[in-house]
XYZ file of N, CA and C in Angstrom:
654
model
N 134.325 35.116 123.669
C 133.484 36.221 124.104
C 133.172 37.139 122.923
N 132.073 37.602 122.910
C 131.323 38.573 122.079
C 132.258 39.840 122.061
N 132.961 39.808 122.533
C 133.433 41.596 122.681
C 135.386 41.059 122.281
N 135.924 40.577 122.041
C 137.063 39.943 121.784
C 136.695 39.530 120.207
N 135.345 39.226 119.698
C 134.920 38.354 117.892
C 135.291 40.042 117.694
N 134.318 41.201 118.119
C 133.999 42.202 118.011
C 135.318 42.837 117.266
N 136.634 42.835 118.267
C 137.416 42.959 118.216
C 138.068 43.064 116.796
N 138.059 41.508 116.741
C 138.993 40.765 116.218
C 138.637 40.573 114.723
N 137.018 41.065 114.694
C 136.388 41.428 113.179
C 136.927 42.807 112.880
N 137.122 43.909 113.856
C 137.417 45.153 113.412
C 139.137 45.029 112.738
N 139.813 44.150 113.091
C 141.354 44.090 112.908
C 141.455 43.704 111.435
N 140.346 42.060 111.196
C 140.302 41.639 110.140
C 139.721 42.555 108.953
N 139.221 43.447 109.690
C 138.623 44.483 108.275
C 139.824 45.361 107.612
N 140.312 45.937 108.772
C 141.440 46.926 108.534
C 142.243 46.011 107.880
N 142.674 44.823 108.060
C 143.633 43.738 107.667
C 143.797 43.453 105.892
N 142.302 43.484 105.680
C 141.924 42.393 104.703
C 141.467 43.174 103.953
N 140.776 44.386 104.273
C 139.731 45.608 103.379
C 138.298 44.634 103.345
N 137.595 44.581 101.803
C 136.526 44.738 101.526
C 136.063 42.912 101.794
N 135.360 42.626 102.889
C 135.167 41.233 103.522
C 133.341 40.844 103.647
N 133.597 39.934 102.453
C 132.008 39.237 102.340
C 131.426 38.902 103.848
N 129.996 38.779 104.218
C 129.853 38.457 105.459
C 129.940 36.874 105.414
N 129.825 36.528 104.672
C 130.167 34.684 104.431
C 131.739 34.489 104.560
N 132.512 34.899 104.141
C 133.662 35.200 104.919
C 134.169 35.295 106.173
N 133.461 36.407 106.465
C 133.476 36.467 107.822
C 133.072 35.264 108.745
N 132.008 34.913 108.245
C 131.744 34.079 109.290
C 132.074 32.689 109.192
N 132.726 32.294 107.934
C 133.724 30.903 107.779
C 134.489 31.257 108.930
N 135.349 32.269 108.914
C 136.754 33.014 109.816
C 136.656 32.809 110.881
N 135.288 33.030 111.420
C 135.170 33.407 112.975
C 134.204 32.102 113.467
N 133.798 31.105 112.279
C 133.301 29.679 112.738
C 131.559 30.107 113.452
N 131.148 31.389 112.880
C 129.858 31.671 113.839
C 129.098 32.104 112.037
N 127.704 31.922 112.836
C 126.876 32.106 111.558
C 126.591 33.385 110.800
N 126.288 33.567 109.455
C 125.799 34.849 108.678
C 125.408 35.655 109.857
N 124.256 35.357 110.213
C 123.603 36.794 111.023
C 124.569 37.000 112.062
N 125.015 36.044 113.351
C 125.644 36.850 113.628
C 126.987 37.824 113.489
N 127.416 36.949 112.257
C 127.879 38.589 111.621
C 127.457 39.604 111.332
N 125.800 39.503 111.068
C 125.363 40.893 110.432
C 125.238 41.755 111.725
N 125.010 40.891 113.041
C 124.692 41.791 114.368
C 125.907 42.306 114.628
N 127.193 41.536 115.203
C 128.582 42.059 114.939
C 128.840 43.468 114.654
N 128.619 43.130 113.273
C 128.559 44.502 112.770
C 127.987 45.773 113.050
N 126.558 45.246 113.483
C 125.367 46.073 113.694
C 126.416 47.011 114.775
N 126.707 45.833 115.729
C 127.318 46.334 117.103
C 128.300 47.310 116.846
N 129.625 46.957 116.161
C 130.664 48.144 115.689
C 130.029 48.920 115.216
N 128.944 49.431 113.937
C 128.678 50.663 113.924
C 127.702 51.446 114.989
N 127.028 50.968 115.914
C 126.485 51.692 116.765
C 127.953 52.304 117.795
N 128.849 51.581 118.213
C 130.039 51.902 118.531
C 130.926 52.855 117.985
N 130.530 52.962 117.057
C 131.502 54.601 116.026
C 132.298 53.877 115.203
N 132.151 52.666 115.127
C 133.467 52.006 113.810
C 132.586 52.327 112.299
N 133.321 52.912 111.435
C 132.812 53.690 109.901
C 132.885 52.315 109.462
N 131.683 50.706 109.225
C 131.762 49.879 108.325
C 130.489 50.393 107.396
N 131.231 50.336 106.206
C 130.246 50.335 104.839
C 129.749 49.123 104.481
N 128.277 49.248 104.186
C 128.011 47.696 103.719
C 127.806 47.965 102.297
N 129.133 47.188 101.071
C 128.771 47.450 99.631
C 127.769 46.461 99.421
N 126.836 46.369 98.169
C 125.906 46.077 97.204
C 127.021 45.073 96.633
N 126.091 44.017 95.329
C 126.934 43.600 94.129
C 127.582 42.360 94.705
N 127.345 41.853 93.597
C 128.970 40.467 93.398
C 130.487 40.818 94.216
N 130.569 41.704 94.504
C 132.084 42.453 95.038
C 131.988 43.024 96.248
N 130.593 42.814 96.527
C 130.408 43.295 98.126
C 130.494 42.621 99.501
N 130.778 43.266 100.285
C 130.956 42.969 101.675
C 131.280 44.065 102.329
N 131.651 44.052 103.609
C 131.745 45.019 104.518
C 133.212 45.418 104.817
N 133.503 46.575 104.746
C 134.742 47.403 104.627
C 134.711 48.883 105.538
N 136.005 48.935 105.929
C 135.867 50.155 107.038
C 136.915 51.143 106.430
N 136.501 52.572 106.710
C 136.874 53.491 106.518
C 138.500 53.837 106.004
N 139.233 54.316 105.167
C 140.601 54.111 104.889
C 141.317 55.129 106.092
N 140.254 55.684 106.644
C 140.884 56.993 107.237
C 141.046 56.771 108.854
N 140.193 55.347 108.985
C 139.780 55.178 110.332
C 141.271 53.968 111.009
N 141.666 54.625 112.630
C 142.492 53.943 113.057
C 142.279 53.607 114.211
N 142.678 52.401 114.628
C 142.345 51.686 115.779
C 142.848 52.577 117.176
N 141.962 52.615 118.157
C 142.515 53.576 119.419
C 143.052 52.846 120.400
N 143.789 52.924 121.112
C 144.415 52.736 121.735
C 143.957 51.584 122.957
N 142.566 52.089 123.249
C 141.681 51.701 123.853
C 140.923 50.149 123.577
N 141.164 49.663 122.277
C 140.983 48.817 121.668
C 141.411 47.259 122.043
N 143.354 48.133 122.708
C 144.021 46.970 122.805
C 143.989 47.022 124.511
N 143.843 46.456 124.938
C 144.531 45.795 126.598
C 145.510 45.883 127.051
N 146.164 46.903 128.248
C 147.444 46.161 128.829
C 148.138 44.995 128.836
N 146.984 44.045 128.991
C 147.668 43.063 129.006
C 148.405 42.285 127.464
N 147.210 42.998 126.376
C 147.968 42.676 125.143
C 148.966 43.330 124.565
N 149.177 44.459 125.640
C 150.759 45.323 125.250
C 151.595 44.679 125.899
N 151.225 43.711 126.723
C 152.006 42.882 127.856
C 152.732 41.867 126.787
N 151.946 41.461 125.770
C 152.660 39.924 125.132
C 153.451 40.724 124.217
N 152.405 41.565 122.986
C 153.596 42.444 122.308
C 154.673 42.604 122.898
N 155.284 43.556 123.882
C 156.021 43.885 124.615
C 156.791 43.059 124.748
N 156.808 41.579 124.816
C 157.310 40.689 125.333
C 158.159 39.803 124.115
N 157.248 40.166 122.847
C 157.504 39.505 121.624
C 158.853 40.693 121.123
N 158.494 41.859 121.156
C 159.256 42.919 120.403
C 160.726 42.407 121.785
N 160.735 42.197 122.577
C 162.127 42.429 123.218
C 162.661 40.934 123.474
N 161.841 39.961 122.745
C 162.382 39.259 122.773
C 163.825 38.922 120.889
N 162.875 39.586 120.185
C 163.418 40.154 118.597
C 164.245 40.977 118.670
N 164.410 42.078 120.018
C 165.701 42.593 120.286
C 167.138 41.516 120.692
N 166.372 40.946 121.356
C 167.456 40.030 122.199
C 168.538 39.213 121.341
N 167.226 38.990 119.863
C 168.222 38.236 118.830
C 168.843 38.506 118.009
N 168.779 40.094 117.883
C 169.256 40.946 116.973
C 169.999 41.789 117.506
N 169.858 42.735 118.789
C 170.339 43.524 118.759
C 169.650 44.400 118.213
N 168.743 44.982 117.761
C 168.251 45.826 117.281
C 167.763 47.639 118.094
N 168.328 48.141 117.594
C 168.381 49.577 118.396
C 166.617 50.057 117.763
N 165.938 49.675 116.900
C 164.688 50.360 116.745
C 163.192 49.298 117.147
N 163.880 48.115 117.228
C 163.152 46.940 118.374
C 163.234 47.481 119.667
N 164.373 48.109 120.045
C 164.747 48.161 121.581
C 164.000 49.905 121.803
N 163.678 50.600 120.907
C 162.827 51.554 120.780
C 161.615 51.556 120.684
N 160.768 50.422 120.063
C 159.283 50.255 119.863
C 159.207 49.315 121.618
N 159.958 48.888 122.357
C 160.104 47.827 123.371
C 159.756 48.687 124.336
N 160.470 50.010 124.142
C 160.215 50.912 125.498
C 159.003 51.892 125.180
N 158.701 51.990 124.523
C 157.241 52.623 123.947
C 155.662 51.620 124.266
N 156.092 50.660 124.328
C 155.158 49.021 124.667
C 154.813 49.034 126.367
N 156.110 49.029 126.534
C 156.234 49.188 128.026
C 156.065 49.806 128.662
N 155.560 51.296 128.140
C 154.664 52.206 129.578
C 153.294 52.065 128.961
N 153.095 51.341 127.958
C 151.602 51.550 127.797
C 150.680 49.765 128.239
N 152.195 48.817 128.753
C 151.533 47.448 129.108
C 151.933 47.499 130.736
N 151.831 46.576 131.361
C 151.669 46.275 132.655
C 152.868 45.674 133.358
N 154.268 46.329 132.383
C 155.642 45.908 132.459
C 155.844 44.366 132.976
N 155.710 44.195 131.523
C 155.695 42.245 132.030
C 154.813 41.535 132.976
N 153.678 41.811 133.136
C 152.871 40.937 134.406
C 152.621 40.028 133.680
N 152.826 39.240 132.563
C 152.481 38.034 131.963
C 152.977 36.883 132.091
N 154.630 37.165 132.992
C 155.300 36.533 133.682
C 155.869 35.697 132.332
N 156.195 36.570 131.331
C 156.207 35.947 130.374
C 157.929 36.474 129.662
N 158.953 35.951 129.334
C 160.078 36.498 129.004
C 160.855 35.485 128.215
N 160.945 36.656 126.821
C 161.648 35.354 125.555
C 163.176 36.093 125.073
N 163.699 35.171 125.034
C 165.392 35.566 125.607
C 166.062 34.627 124.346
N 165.903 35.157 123.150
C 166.649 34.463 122.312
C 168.349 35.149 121.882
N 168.904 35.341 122.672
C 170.449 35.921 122.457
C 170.940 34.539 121.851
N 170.743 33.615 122.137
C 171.656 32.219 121.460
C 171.637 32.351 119.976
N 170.247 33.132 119.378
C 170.604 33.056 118.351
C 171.163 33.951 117.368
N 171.878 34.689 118.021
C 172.443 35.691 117.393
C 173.590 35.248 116.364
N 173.861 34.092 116.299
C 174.861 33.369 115.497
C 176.378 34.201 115.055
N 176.308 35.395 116.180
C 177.883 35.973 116.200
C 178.040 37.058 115.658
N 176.786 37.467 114.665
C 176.888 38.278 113.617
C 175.626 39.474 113.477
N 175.482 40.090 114.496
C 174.672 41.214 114.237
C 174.159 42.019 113.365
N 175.536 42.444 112.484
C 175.188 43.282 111.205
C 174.810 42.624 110.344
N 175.347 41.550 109.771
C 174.584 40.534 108.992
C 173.382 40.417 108.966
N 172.813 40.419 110.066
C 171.063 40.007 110.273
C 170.296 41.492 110.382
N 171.179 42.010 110.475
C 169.978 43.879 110.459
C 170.712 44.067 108.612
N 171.623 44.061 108.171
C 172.093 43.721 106.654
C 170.785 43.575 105.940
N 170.763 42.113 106.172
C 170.091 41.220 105.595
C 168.588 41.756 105.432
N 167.952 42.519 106.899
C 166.876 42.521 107.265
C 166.492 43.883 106.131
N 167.411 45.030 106.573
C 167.456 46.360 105.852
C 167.513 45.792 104.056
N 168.272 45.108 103.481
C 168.053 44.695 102.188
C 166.681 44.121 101.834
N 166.073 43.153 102.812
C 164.476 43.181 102.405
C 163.755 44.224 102.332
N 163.618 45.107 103.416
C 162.819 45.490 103.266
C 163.067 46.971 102.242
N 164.007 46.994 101.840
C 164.495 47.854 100.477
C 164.296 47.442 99.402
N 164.194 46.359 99.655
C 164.115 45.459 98.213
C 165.824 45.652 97.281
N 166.663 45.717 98.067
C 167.702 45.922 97.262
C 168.220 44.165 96.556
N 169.139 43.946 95.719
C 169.767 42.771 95.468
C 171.184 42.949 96.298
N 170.751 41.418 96.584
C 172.491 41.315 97.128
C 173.580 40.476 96.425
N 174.913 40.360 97.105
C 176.068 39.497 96.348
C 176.673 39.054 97.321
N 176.699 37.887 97.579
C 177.294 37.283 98.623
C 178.216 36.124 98.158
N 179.535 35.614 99.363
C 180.007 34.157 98.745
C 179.579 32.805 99.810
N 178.406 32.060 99.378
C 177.842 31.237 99.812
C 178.522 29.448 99.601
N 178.748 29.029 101.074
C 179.109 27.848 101.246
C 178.179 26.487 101.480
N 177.592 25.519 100.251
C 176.279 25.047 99.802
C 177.257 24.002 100.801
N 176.089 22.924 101.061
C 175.950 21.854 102.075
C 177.011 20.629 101.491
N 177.332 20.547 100.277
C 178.287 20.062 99.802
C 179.785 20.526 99.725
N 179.661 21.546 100.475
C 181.759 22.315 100.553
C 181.625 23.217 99.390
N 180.873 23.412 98.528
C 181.285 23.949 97.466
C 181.059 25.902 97.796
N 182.018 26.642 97.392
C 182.087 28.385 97.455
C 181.666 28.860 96.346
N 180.700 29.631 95.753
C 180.533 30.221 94.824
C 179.747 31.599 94.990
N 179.852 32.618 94.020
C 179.311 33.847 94.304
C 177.784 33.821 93.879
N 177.282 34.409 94.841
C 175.699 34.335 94.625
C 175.403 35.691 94.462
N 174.579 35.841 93.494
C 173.117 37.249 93.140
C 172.044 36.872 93.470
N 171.325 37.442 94.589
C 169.814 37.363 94.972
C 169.327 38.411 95.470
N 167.938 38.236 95.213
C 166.669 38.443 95.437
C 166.300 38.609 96.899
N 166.298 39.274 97.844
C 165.997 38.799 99.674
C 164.841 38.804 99.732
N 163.853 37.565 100.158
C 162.672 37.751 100.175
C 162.398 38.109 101.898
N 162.867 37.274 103.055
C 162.328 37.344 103.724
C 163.826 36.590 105.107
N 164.147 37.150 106.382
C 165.363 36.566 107.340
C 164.525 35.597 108.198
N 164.699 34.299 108.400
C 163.346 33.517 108.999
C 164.761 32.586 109.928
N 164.136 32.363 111.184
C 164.621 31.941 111.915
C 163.750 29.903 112.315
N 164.503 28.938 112.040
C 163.793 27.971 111.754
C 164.982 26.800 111.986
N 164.071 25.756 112.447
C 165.347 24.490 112.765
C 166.660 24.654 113.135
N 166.078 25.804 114.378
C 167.162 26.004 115.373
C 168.163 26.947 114.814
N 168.170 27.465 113.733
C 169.617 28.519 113.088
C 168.495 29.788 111.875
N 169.409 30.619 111.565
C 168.921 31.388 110.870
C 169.077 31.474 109.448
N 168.059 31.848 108.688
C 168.128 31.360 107.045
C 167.358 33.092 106.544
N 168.109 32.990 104.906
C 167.596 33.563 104.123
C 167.199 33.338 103.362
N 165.320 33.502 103.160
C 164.776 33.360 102.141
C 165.167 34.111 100.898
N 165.524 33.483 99.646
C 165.616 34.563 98.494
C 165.508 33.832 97.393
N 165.466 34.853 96.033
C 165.452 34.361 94.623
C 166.472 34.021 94.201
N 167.245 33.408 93.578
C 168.002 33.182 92.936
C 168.282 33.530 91.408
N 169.109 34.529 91.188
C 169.394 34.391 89.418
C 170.348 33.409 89.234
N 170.893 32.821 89.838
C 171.943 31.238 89.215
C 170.584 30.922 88.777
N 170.306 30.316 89.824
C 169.171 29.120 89.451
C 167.487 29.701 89.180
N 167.166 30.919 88.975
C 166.025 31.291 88.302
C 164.722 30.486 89.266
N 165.215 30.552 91.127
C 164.339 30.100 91.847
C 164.278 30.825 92.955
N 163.330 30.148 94.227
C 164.172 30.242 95.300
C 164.530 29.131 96.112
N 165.320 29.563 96.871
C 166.405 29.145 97.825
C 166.157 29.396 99.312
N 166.618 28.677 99.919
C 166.928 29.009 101.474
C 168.318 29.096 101.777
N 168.957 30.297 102.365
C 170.227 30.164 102.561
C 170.597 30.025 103.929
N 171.390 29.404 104.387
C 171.830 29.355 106.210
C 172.975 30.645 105.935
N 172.428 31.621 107.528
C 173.703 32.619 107.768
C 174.669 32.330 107.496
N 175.103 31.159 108.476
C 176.431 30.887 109.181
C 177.490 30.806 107.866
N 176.768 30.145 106.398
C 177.453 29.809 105.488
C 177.914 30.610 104.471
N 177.654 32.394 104.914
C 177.845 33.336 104.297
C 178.752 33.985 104.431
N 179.583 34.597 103.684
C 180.594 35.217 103.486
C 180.925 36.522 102.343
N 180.949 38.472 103.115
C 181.194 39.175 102.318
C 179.865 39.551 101.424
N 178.842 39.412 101.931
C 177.613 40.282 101.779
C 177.919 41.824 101.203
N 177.445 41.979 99.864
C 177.668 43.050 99.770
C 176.116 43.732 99.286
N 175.444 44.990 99.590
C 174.160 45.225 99.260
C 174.369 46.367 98.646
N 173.594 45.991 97.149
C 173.447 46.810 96.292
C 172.328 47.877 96.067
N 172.588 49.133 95.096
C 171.761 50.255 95.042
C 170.360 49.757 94.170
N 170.513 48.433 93.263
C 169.568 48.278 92.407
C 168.560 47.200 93.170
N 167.476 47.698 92.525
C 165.655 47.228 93.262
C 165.536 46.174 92.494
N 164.523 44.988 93.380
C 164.552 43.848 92.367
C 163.755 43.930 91.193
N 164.144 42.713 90.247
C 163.467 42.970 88.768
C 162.478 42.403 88.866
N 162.093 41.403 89.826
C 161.068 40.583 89.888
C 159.737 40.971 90.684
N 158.772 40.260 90.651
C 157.489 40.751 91.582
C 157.328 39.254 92.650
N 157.105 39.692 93.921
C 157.385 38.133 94.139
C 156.383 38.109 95.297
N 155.665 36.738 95.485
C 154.604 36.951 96.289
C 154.913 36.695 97.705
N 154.082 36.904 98.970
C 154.417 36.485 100.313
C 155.749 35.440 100.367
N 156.402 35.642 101.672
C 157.033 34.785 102.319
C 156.561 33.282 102.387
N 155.662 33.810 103.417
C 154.966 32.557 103.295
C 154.026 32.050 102.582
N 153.810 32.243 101.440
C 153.056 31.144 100.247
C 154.473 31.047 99.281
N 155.586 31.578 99.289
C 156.608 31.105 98.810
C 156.969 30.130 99.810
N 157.696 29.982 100.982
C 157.785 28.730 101.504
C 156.934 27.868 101.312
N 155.533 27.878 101.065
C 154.690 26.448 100.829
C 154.963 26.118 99.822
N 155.518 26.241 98.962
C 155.839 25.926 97.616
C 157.535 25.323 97.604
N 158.485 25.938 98.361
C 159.563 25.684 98.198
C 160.342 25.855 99.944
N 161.079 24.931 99.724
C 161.666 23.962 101.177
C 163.042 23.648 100.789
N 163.670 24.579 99.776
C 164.666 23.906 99.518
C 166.030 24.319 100.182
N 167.035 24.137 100.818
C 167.773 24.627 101.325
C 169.474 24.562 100.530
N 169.892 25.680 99.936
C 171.188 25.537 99.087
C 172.070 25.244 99.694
């Protein structure tokens, strides 16, 4: 539907910033113009898109401008809602279980008949995984004593890129200074996590275009 592309072009702008209309319309599988109407449509609607000039141009929306409320659907506070408490369930998380009840008077309290209940994977260890989670997104380094798939114990220094839940158990993406890479580490095989005050030295790109590159599990 025309009013869902509409949508879903205004997200990709805010998303992405400054977006060629040939772009756009690879993205959305529909042709140049009707991207240019699209558009036409959001700014008669009050959405601030600029159309730049030049080799570097495309269409970009306002830095100041934020999506209303009105935008999204009950029913799409319904799946959110459903996603955020299901990320409680596996964590434990007291500020999941806060954005969960904030979701929930503004969705249709579950009419999606929809309910994701991952407590199994809590793998025993709560603090570990909000640890782990709080060190990403600090960017702090950690020191842990890691048990590799061969029996072997040794002390590890890393990098936390990213806590990814995958082939049924939970792993940490990170850099490695042993090995000057990255790594995938399994929870379960960790031992004595300690998180440090110092920021990483490195610059390191997405999660995921680092996993397409590397699959390796220590």
């Amino acid at each position: 539907m025309k009013s869902d592309r509409l949508y879903a072009i205004t997200v990709y702008l805010l998303n992405h910033g400054r977006t060629s209309a040939a772009e756009l319309a690879r993205h959305f599988e529909v042709s140049v113009r009707t991207v240019q109407r699209d558009i036409d449509s959001l700014c008669l609607a009050g959405i601030p898109i600029a159309a730049i000039k030049g080799s570097n141009g495309g269409y970009e929306i306002s830095g100041r401008f934020k999506l209303d409320s009105q935008f999204v659907s009950k029913e799409d506070f319904s799946y959110i809602a459903a996603a955020v408490k299901g990320l409680n369930t596996a964590m434990g998380d007291k500020k999941a279980h806060r954005i969960y009840e904030k979701l929930s008077s503004m969705s249709d309290k579950n009419d999606m008949g929809l309910i994701l209940d991952f407590s199994v994977l809590r793998e025993g260890d709560e603090k570990l995984l909000q640890s782990l989670q709080s060190a990403v997104l600090n960017k702090n380094i950690i020191r842990l004593l890691y048990t590799n798939v061969s029996g072997e114990t040794k002390l590890h220094n890393l990098e936390p890129i990213a806590v990814i839940f995958r082939w049924y158990a939970w792993y940490l993406l990170a850099y490695s200074y042993e090995h000057q890479d990255y790594r995938t580490y399994k929870l379960v095989r960790m031992k004595e996590l300690e998180v440090s005050d110092r920021v990483f030295s490195h610059k390191h790109k997405s999660a995921e275009e680092i996993l397409e590159d590397c699959n390796n599990e220590y």
